[in-house]
Amino acid sequence: MNALALQKPASVSPIGFTVAPYPASQRLQVVTLSADTVKAFKSSCETYSVQAIEYKPFLRFALAEALDKITDYSLGAFLHATLRDRNTGGFLLEYEGQPVNTEEANQEGDFHVQLSTAISHICGIPNHDAMYGKFYARFTVENKDNSDSYLRQAHRRMELHNDGTFVNEQTDFVLMMKMAEENMDGGDSLLLHLDDWKDLNKFYHHPLAKQSIQWGAPPSKNVSTKVHHPVFIDEDVNGNPQLSYIDQFAEPQNRAQGLYLHAMGESLESEENCINVRVRVGSMLVVQNYMWLHGRDKFVAHEGLRRELLRQRGHFTR
Ligand SMILES: [Fe+2]
């Protein structure tokens, strides 16, 4: 990591939350909401039930406003600055008093939907999730799965990738929240910042870096059209590379493209700067999607294995 990454990510004085770098990467900011902030936000949540925010999109912004106001708007300012700063671009959001067992996790299910909705609407606006038909997806990973992608398959590593590769919507950020977890051993989130990828320049300056690739999705994604874009999409406002890559859904049309993508996958999977992040129940990871790759480490098989996750993908609005 370069020295710039060690600078304070945003000159905002936090009110009602604390900030500390994640031990394995100074880039990732750990944001912890105080117990008082959570208490005040929970009373706002009484007005905006999960059903209400599903039915009325504008209430999602009311939730975001309620949380941001409790922090005197310092939370919104910090999260915006963090996501846009190339040296950081991601945070792990936690709060004081997170569930410590399954019973507590189940009790807080609605609150976790509300909290993630507030955060996503502070960061921007979620895209419609075609797989689940809502602005968020909530799904369970269990010991057995017969799906057509690695998303819900427990016993294998889900390789590093960016989201939104096979849709035409801008996917500036990805939010991944842990809703519940039982009998899990392993399964950490995996993250790699583009600037920590040692082979970045080798692939970025390759003749195929900007050549259009075809992308398609398996039937479960409910996206039938093909999209075409290069793996290195347009640079960010400062001219830095941005990646839109996923191994499973690339449909190379010739051997050169196939070999380029294969080599990229091999390089990413052997990158030692990839970090493991333990996401506790009630925590959420939010990353700028085109500067961070994400994945999931494999689990240890267990009959009673169960993990519930919530996902939102969206774009910036300012
Ligand atoms: Fe993903």
Short mmCIF file of N, CA and C in Angstrom, two decimals, residues 171-311:
data_model
loop_
_atom_site.label_atom_id
_atom_site.label_comp_id
_atom_site.label_asym_id
_atom_site.label_seq_id
_atom_site.Cartn_x
_atom_site.Cartn_y
_atom_site.Cartn_z
N THR A 171 -23.04 0.67 -11.00
CA THR A 171 -23.01 0.02 -9.68
C THR A 171 -21.82 0.59 -8.91
N ASP A 172 -22.03 1.78 -8.35
CA ASP A 172 -20.93 2.48 -7.68
C ASP A 172 -20.56 1.87 -6.34
N PHE A 173 -21.57 1.34 -5.67
CA PHE A 173 -21.26 0.77 -4.34
C PHE A 173 -22.01 -0.54 -4.13
N VAL A 174 -21.43 -1.35 -3.26
CA VAL A 174 -22.03 -2.62 -2.85
C VAL A 174 -22.08 -2.64 -1.33
N LEU A 175 -23.24 -2.99 -0.80
CA LEU A 175 -23.42 -3.10 0.66
C LEU A 175 -23.73 -4.56 0.97
N MET A 176 -22.96 -5.15 1.89
CA MET A 176 -23.15 -6.56 2.25
C MET A 176 -23.27 -6.66 3.76
N MET A 177 -24.44 -7.11 4.22
CA MET A 177 -24.70 -7.16 5.67
C MET A 177 -24.93 -8.59 6.13
N LYS A 178 -24.43 -8.90 7.30
CA LYS A 178 -24.67 -10.22 7.92
C LYS A 178 -25.88 -10.11 8.82
N MET A 179 -26.92 -10.90 8.49
CA MET A 179 -28.18 -10.84 9.26
C MET A 179 -28.23 -11.92 10.35
N ALA A 180 -27.68 -13.08 10.05
CA ALA A 180 -27.69 -14.18 11.03
C ALA A 180 -26.62 -15.18 10.64
N GLU A 181 -26.21 -15.97 11.61
CA GLU A 181 -25.15 -16.96 11.32
C GLU A 181 -25.17 -18.06 12.37
N GLU A 182 -25.15 -19.31 11.91
CA GLU A 182 -25.11 -20.45 12.83
C GLU A 182 -24.16 -21.51 12.29
N ASN A 183 -23.37 -22.07 13.15
CA ASN A 183 -22.48 -23.19 12.83
C ASN A 183 -21.52 -22.87 11.67
N MET A 184 -21.00 -21.67 11.69
CA MET A 184 -20.08 -21.24 10.62
C MET A 184 -18.63 -21.34 11.09
N ASP A 185 -17.81 -21.92 10.28
CA ASP A 185 -16.37 -21.92 10.51
C ASP A 185 -15.74 -21.52 9.18
N GLY A 186 -15.15 -20.35 9.12
CA GLY A 186 -14.62 -19.82 7.86
C GLY A 186 -15.62 -18.86 7.24
N GLY A 187 -15.53 -18.71 5.92
CA GLY A 187 -16.51 -17.87 5.23
C GLY A 187 -16.31 -16.38 5.40
N ASP A 188 -15.09 -15.95 5.73
CA ASP A 188 -14.83 -14.51 5.83
C ASP A 188 -15.08 -13.83 4.49
N SER A 189 -15.39 -12.55 4.54
CA SER A 189 -15.39 -11.77 3.32
C SER A 189 -13.96 -11.55 2.86
N LEU A 190 -13.77 -11.53 1.55
CA LEU A 190 -12.45 -11.27 0.97
C LEU A 190 -12.49 -9.93 0.25
N LEU A 191 -11.47 -9.13 0.43
CA LEU A 191 -11.42 -7.82 -0.23
C LEU A 191 -10.03 -7.58 -0.80
N LEU A 192 -10.01 -6.96 -1.96
CA LEU A 192 -8.73 -6.53 -2.56
C LEU A 192 -8.93 -5.18 -3.21
N HIS A 193 -8.17 -4.19 -2.73
CA HIS A 193 -8.20 -2.87 -3.36
C HIS A 193 -7.37 -2.94 -4.64
N LEU A 194 -7.88 -2.33 -5.68
CA LEU A 194 -7.22 -2.39 -6.99
C LEU A 194 -5.75 -1.95 -6.91
N ASP A 195 -5.49 -0.92 -6.13
CA ASP A 195 -4.12 -0.39 -6.06
C ASP A 195 -3.18 -1.28 -5.25
N ASP A 196 -3.74 -2.30 -4.58
CA ASP A 196 -2.90 -3.26 -3.86
C ASP A 196 -2.64 -4.53 -4.68
N TRP A 197 -3.21 -4.58 -5.87
CA TRP A 197 -3.03 -5.73 -6.77
C TRP A 197 -1.70 -5.55 -7.50
N LYS A 198 -0.77 -6.46 -7.23
CA LYS A 198 0.60 -6.28 -7.76
C LYS A 198 0.63 -6.32 -9.28
N ASP A 199 -0.27 -7.09 -9.89
CA ASP A 199 -0.27 -7.22 -11.34
C ASP A 199 -1.18 -6.21 -12.04
N LEU A 200 -1.65 -5.21 -11.30
CA LEU A 200 -2.59 -4.25 -11.90
C LEU A 200 -2.05 -3.69 -13.23
N ASN A 201 -0.83 -3.18 -13.21
CA ASN A 201 -0.31 -2.53 -14.42
C ASN A 201 -0.12 -3.51 -15.58
N LYS A 202 0.23 -4.74 -15.24
CA LYS A 202 0.40 -5.76 -16.29
C LYS A 202 -0.93 -5.95 -17.05
N PHE A 203 -2.02 -6.01 -16.33
CA PHE A 203 -3.31 -6.23 -16.99
C PHE A 203 -3.92 -4.94 -17.52
N TYR A 204 -3.67 -3.82 -16.82
CA TYR A 204 -4.24 -2.54 -17.24
C TYR A 204 -3.60 -2.05 -18.54
N HIS A 205 -2.33 -2.36 -18.73
CA HIS A 205 -1.64 -1.91 -19.95
C HIS A 205 -1.60 -3.00 -21.03
N HIS A 206 -2.36 -4.04 -20.84
CA HIS A 206 -2.46 -5.13 -21.82
C HIS A 206 -3.33 -4.67 -23.00
N PRO A 207 -3.05 -5.13 -24.22
CA PRO A 207 -3.86 -4.72 -25.39
C PRO A 207 -5.36 -5.03 -25.24
N LEU A 208 -5.71 -6.02 -24.43
CA LEU A 208 -7.13 -6.38 -24.28
C LEU A 208 -7.82 -5.66 -23.12
N ALA A 209 -7.07 -4.82 -22.40
CA ALA A 209 -7.64 -4.16 -21.21
C ALA A 209 -8.89 -3.35 -21.55
N LYS A 210 -8.89 -2.75 -22.72
CA LYS A 210 -10.00 -1.86 -23.09
C LYS A 210 -10.85 -2.47 -24.22
N GLN A 211 -10.62 -3.74 -24.51
CA GLN A 211 -11.44 -4.37 -25.55
C GLN A 211 -12.76 -4.85 -24.95
N SER A 212 -13.84 -4.60 -25.68
CA SER A 212 -15.16 -4.97 -25.17
C SER A 212 -15.29 -6.48 -25.01
N ILE A 213 -15.80 -6.90 -23.85
CA ILE A 213 -16.05 -8.31 -23.54
C ILE A 213 -17.56 -8.51 -23.38
N GLN A 214 -18.04 -9.67 -23.75
CA GLN A 214 -19.47 -9.97 -23.55
C GLN A 214 -19.68 -10.58 -22.16
N TRP A 215 -20.79 -10.13 -21.49
CA TRP A 215 -21.11 -10.61 -20.15
C TRP A 215 -22.56 -11.08 -20.15
N GLY A 216 -22.81 -12.21 -19.52
CA GLY A 216 -24.17 -12.73 -19.40
C GLY A 216 -24.35 -13.38 -18.04
N ALA A 217 -25.59 -13.61 -17.63
CA ALA A 217 -25.86 -14.15 -16.30
C ALA A 217 -26.62 -15.45 -16.39
N PRO A 218 -26.49 -16.35 -15.40
CA PRO A 218 -27.30 -17.57 -15.39
C PRO A 218 -28.77 -17.23 -15.12
N PRO A 219 -29.70 -18.18 -15.39
CA PRO A 219 -31.14 -17.87 -15.30
C PRO A 219 -31.59 -17.30 -13.95
N SER A 220 -30.97 -17.72 -12.84
CA SER A 220 -31.45 -17.29 -11.52
C SER A 220 -31.34 -15.78 -11.32
N LYS A 221 -30.52 -15.14 -12.09
CA LYS A 221 -30.33 -13.70 -11.91
C LYS A 221 -31.46 -12.89 -12.55
N ASN A 222 -32.28 -13.56 -13.35
CA ASN A 222 -33.39 -12.86 -14.02
C ASN A 222 -32.93 -11.70 -14.90
N VAL A 223 -31.78 -11.87 -15.49
CA VAL A 223 -31.26 -10.86 -16.42
C VAL A 223 -30.94 -11.61 -17.71
N SER A 224 -31.73 -11.40 -18.75
CA SER A 224 -31.56 -12.23 -19.95
C SER A 224 -30.68 -11.59 -21.02
N THR A 225 -30.51 -10.27 -20.98
CA THR A 225 -29.74 -9.62 -22.03
C THR A 225 -28.24 -9.72 -21.78
N LYS A 226 -27.50 -9.67 -22.85
CA LYS A 226 -26.04 -9.64 -22.75
C LYS A 226 -25.59 -8.17 -22.69
N VAL A 227 -24.53 -7.93 -21.96
CA VAL A 227 -23.96 -6.58 -22.00
C VAL A 227 -22.51 -6.68 -22.47
N HIS A 228 -22.00 -5.58 -22.96
CA HIS A 228 -20.64 -5.57 -23.49
C HIS A 228 -19.88 -4.37 -22.90
N HIS A 229 -18.77 -4.66 -22.29
CA HIS A 229 -17.88 -3.60 -21.80
C HIS A 229 -16.52 -4.22 -21.54
N PRO A 230 -15.48 -3.41 -21.54
CA PRO A 230 -14.15 -3.96 -21.22
C PRO A 230 -14.03 -4.22 -19.73
N VAL A 231 -13.06 -4.99 -19.32
CA VAL A 231 -12.85 -5.20 -17.87
C VAL A 231 -12.38 -3.92 -17.21
N PHE A 232 -11.56 -3.14 -17.90
CA PHE A 232 -11.15 -1.84 -17.37
C PHE A 232 -12.08 -0.78 -17.96
N ILE A 233 -13.10 -0.43 -17.19
CA ILE A 233 -14.06 0.57 -17.66
C ILE A 233 -13.43 1.96 -17.56
N ASP A 234 -14.21 3.00 -17.82
CA ASP A 234 -13.66 4.36 -17.80
C ASP A 234 -12.96 4.66 -16.47
N GLU A 235 -11.88 5.44 -16.56
CA GLU A 235 -11.12 5.79 -15.38
C GLU A 235 -11.95 6.69 -14.45
N ASP A 236 -11.55 6.75 -13.18
CA ASP A 236 -12.25 7.63 -12.24
C ASP A 236 -11.89 9.10 -12.53
N VAL A 237 -12.44 10.02 -11.76
CA VAL A 237 -12.27 11.45 -12.06
C VAL A 237 -10.81 11.88 -12.03
N ASN A 238 -9.98 11.11 -11.34
CA ASN A 238 -8.56 11.44 -11.29
C ASN A 238 -7.72 10.63 -12.27
N GLY A 239 -8.40 9.88 -13.15
CA GLY A 239 -7.66 9.14 -14.18
C GLY A 239 -7.13 7.79 -13.73
N ASN A 240 -7.63 7.30 -12.57
CA ASN A 240 -7.16 6.00 -12.08
C ASN A 240 -8.01 4.85 -12.66
N PRO A 241 -7.40 3.67 -12.81
CA PRO A 241 -8.14 2.53 -13.38
C PRO A 241 -9.34 2.11 -12.52
N GLN A 242 -10.38 1.64 -13.19
CA GLN A 242 -11.53 1.05 -12.51
C GLN A 242 -11.84 -0.28 -13.19
N LEU A 243 -12.18 -1.29 -12.38
CA LEU A 243 -12.36 -2.63 -12.90
C LEU A 243 -13.83 -3.06 -12.80
N SER A 244 -14.30 -3.79 -13.82
CA SER A 244 -15.62 -4.40 -13.76
C SER A 244 -15.45 -5.83 -14.28
N TYR A 245 -15.16 -6.75 -13.38
CA TYR A 245 -14.75 -8.12 -13.74
C TYR A 245 -15.45 -9.14 -12.85
N ILE A 246 -15.89 -10.22 -13.43
CA ILE A 246 -16.32 -11.39 -12.65
C ILE A 246 -16.04 -12.64 -13.48
N ASP A 247 -15.46 -13.64 -12.84
CA ASP A 247 -15.04 -14.81 -13.60
C ASP A 247 -16.20 -15.60 -14.19
N GLN A 248 -17.27 -15.79 -13.42
CA GLN A 248 -18.34 -16.70 -13.85
C GLN A 248 -19.16 -16.19 -15.02
N PHE A 249 -19.25 -14.89 -15.18
CA PHE A 249 -20.21 -14.36 -16.15
C PHE A 249 -19.58 -13.70 -17.36
N ALA A 250 -18.26 -13.79 -17.46
CA ALA A 250 -17.60 -13.32 -18.67
C ALA A 250 -17.82 -14.36 -19.77
N GLU A 251 -18.11 -13.92 -20.97
CA GLU A 251 -18.32 -14.83 -22.10
C GLU A 251 -17.36 -14.47 -23.23
N PRO A 252 -16.08 -14.84 -23.05
CA PRO A 252 -15.09 -14.49 -24.06
C PRO A 252 -15.46 -15.10 -25.41
N GLN A 253 -15.19 -14.35 -26.49
CA GLN A 253 -15.61 -14.79 -27.82
C GLN A 253 -14.45 -15.30 -28.67
N ASN A 254 -13.26 -15.29 -28.10
CA ASN A 254 -12.13 -15.87 -28.82
C ASN A 254 -11.06 -16.29 -27.81
N ARG A 255 -10.06 -16.99 -28.29
CA ARG A 255 -9.07 -17.55 -27.38
C ARG A 255 -8.26 -16.46 -26.67
N ALA A 256 -7.95 -15.39 -27.38
CA ALA A 256 -7.16 -14.33 -26.76
C ALA A 256 -7.89 -13.74 -25.56
N GLN A 257 -9.19 -13.48 -25.72
CA GLN A 257 -9.97 -12.96 -24.60
C GLN A 257 -10.02 -13.98 -23.46
N GLY A 258 -10.24 -15.23 -23.82
CA GLY A 258 -10.31 -16.29 -22.81
C GLY A 258 -9.03 -16.40 -22.01
N LEU A 259 -7.91 -16.33 -22.70
CA LEU A 259 -6.63 -16.48 -22.00
C LEU A 259 -6.32 -15.25 -21.14
N TYR A 260 -6.70 -14.08 -21.63
CA TYR A 260 -6.50 -12.84 -20.84
C TYR A 260 -7.30 -12.91 -19.54
N LEU A 261 -8.57 -13.29 -19.65
CA LEU A 261 -9.43 -13.38 -18.47
C LEU A 261 -8.97 -14.49 -17.52
N HIS A 262 -8.54 -15.60 -18.09
CA HIS A 262 -8.06 -16.70 -17.26
C HIS A 262 -6.82 -16.26 -16.47
N ALA A 263 -5.90 -15.59 -17.14
CA ALA A 263 -4.69 -15.12 -16.46
C ALA A 263 -5.04 -14.11 -15.37
N MET A 264 -6.04 -13.27 -15.65
CA MET A 264 -6.45 -12.28 -14.66
C MET A 264 -7.01 -12.98 -13.41
N GLY A 265 -7.85 -13.97 -13.64
CA GLY A 265 -8.41 -14.72 -12.50
C GLY A 265 -7.32 -15.39 -11.67
N GLU A 266 -6.35 -15.99 -12.35
CA GLU A 266 -5.24 -16.66 -11.64
C GLU A 266 -4.46 -15.66 -10.80
N SER A 267 -4.21 -14.50 -11.40
CA SER A 267 -3.45 -13.47 -10.69
C SER A 267 -4.20 -12.98 -9.46
N LEU A 268 -5.49 -12.70 -9.63
CA LEU A 268 -6.28 -12.19 -8.50
C LEU A 268 -6.35 -13.21 -7.37
N GLU A 269 -6.54 -14.47 -7.73
CA GLU A 269 -6.71 -15.49 -6.69
C GLU A 269 -5.40 -15.80 -5.95
N SER A 270 -4.28 -15.42 -6.53
CA SER A 270 -3.01 -15.67 -5.83
C SER A 270 -2.46 -14.39 -5.21
N GLU A 271 -3.22 -13.31 -5.24
CA GLU A 271 -2.73 -12.02 -4.73
C GLU A 271 -2.68 -12.04 -3.20
N GLU A 272 -1.47 -11.83 -2.68
CA GLU A 272 -1.33 -11.92 -1.22
C GLU A 272 -1.84 -10.69 -0.48
N ASN A 273 -2.11 -9.61 -1.20
CA ASN A 273 -2.66 -8.41 -0.54
C ASN A 273 -4.17 -8.48 -0.33
N CYS A 274 -4.78 -9.56 -0.79
CA CYS A 274 -6.20 -9.78 -0.52
C CYS A 274 -6.37 -9.95 1.00
N ILE A 275 -7.37 -9.28 1.57
CA ILE A 275 -7.55 -9.37 3.02
C ILE A 275 -8.84 -10.13 3.37
N ASN A 276 -8.81 -10.81 4.50
CA ASN A 276 -9.99 -11.47 5.05
C ASN A 276 -10.64 -10.53 6.05
N VAL A 277 -11.95 -10.37 5.94
CA VAL A 277 -12.67 -9.50 6.88
C VAL A 277 -13.77 -10.33 7.54
N ARG A 278 -13.73 -10.37 8.84
CA ARG A 278 -14.77 -11.08 9.61
C ARG A 278 -15.95 -10.10 9.79
N VAL A 279 -17.08 -10.42 9.22
CA VAL A 279 -18.26 -9.56 9.35
C VAL A 279 -19.20 -10.20 10.38
N ARG A 280 -19.37 -9.53 11.51
CA ARG A 280 -20.24 -10.08 12.57
C ARG A 280 -21.71 -9.85 12.24
N VAL A 281 -22.58 -10.58 12.90
CA VAL A 281 -24.02 -10.36 12.71
C VAL A 281 -24.35 -8.91 13.12
N GLY A 282 -24.99 -8.21 12.22
CA GLY A 282 -25.32 -6.80 12.46
C GLY A 282 -24.32 -5.84 11.83
N SER A 283 -23.20 -6.34 11.32
CA SER A 283 -22.20 -5.49 10.65
C SER A 283 -22.46 -5.48 9.16
N MET A 284 -22.01 -4.44 8.50
CA MET A 284 -22.11 -4.40 7.04
C MET A 284 -20.83 -3.83 6.43
N LEU A 285 -20.47 -4.41 5.31
CA LEU A 285 -19.34 -3.91 4.51
C LEU A 285 -19.91 -3.08 3.37
N VAL A 286 -19.35 -1.91 3.14
CA VAL A 286 -19.76 -1.09 2.00
C VAL A 286 -18.49 -0.67 1.27
N VAL A 287 -18.42 -0.99 -0.02
CA VAL A 287 -17.21 -0.64 -0.80
C VAL A 287 -17.58 0.04 -2.11
N GLN A 288 -16.68 0.92 -2.55
CA GLN A 288 -16.80 1.49 -3.89
C GLN A 288 -16.49 0.32 -4.83
N ASN A 289 -17.46 -0.04 -5.63
CA ASN A 289 -17.43 -1.31 -6.36
C ASN A 289 -16.36 -1.43 -7.43
N TYR A 290 -15.97 -0.33 -8.03
CA TYR A 290 -15.01 -0.42 -9.14
C TYR A 290 -13.56 -0.27 -8.69
N MET A 291 -13.36 0.03 -7.39
CA MET A 291 -11.97 0.10 -6.91
C MET A 291 -11.64 -1.02 -5.90
N TRP A 292 -12.69 -1.72 -5.42
CA TRP A 292 -12.46 -2.87 -4.54
C TRP A 292 -13.07 -4.11 -5.20
N LEU A 293 -12.33 -5.20 -5.24
CA LEU A 293 -12.91 -6.50 -5.58
C LEU A 293 -13.34 -7.17 -4.28
N HIS A 294 -14.43 -7.96 -4.35
CA HIS A 294 -14.85 -8.68 -3.15
C HIS A 294 -15.12 -10.15 -3.49
N GLY A 295 -15.10 -10.97 -2.46
CA GLY A 295 -15.37 -12.39 -2.61
C GLY A 295 -15.67 -12.98 -1.24
N ARG A 296 -15.66 -14.29 -1.17
CA ARG A 296 -15.97 -14.94 0.11
C ARG A 296 -15.14 -16.20 0.25
N ASP A 297 -14.50 -16.34 1.37
CA ASP A 297 -13.69 -17.53 1.62
C ASP A 297 -14.60 -18.74 1.83
N LYS A 298 -14.06 -19.92 1.68
CA LYS A 298 -14.90 -21.12 1.81
C LYS A 298 -15.25 -21.39 3.28
N PHE A 299 -16.31 -22.19 3.46
CA PHE A 299 -16.75 -22.58 4.80
C PHE A 299 -16.30 -24.01 5.07
N VAL A 300 -16.37 -24.37 6.33
CA VAL A 300 -16.23 -25.78 6.71
C VAL A 300 -17.63 -26.39 6.72
N ALA A 301 -17.79 -27.55 6.10
CA ALA A 301 -19.11 -28.18 6.02
C ALA A 301 -19.66 -28.48 7.41
N HIS A 302 -20.94 -28.23 7.58
CA HIS A 302 -21.62 -28.53 8.85
C HIS A 302 -23.10 -28.69 8.56
N GLU A 303 -23.70 -29.73 9.12
CA GLU A 303 -25.13 -30.02 8.86
C GLU A 303 -26.03 -28.84 9.20
N GLY A 304 -25.71 -28.16 10.28
CA GLY A 304 -26.59 -27.08 10.75
C GLY A 304 -26.14 -25.71 10.28
N LEU A 305 -25.30 -25.69 9.26
CA LEU A 305 -24.75 -24.43 8.77
C LEU A 305 -25.85 -23.53 8.18
N ARG A 306 -25.89 -22.31 8.62
CA ARG A 306 -26.88 -21.37 8.10
C ARG A 306 -26.34 -19.95 8.24
N ARG A 307 -26.48 -19.22 7.17
CA ARG A 307 -26.05 -17.81 7.20
C ARG A 307 -27.06 -17.01 6.40
N GLU A 308 -27.52 -15.92 6.98
CA GLU A 308 -28.46 -15.05 6.28
C GLU A 308 -27.77 -13.73 5.97
N LEU A 309 -27.92 -13.30 4.73
CA LEU A 309 -27.22 -12.10 4.27
C LEU A 309 -28.19 -11.11 3.65
N LEU A 310 -27.81 -9.87 3.68
CA LEU A 310 -28.57 -8.82 3.00
C LEU A 310 -27.62 -8.08 2.07
N ARG A 311 -28.09 -7.76 0.88
CA ARG A 311 -27.24 -7.11 -0.11
C ARG A 311 -27.97 -5.93 -0.74
#
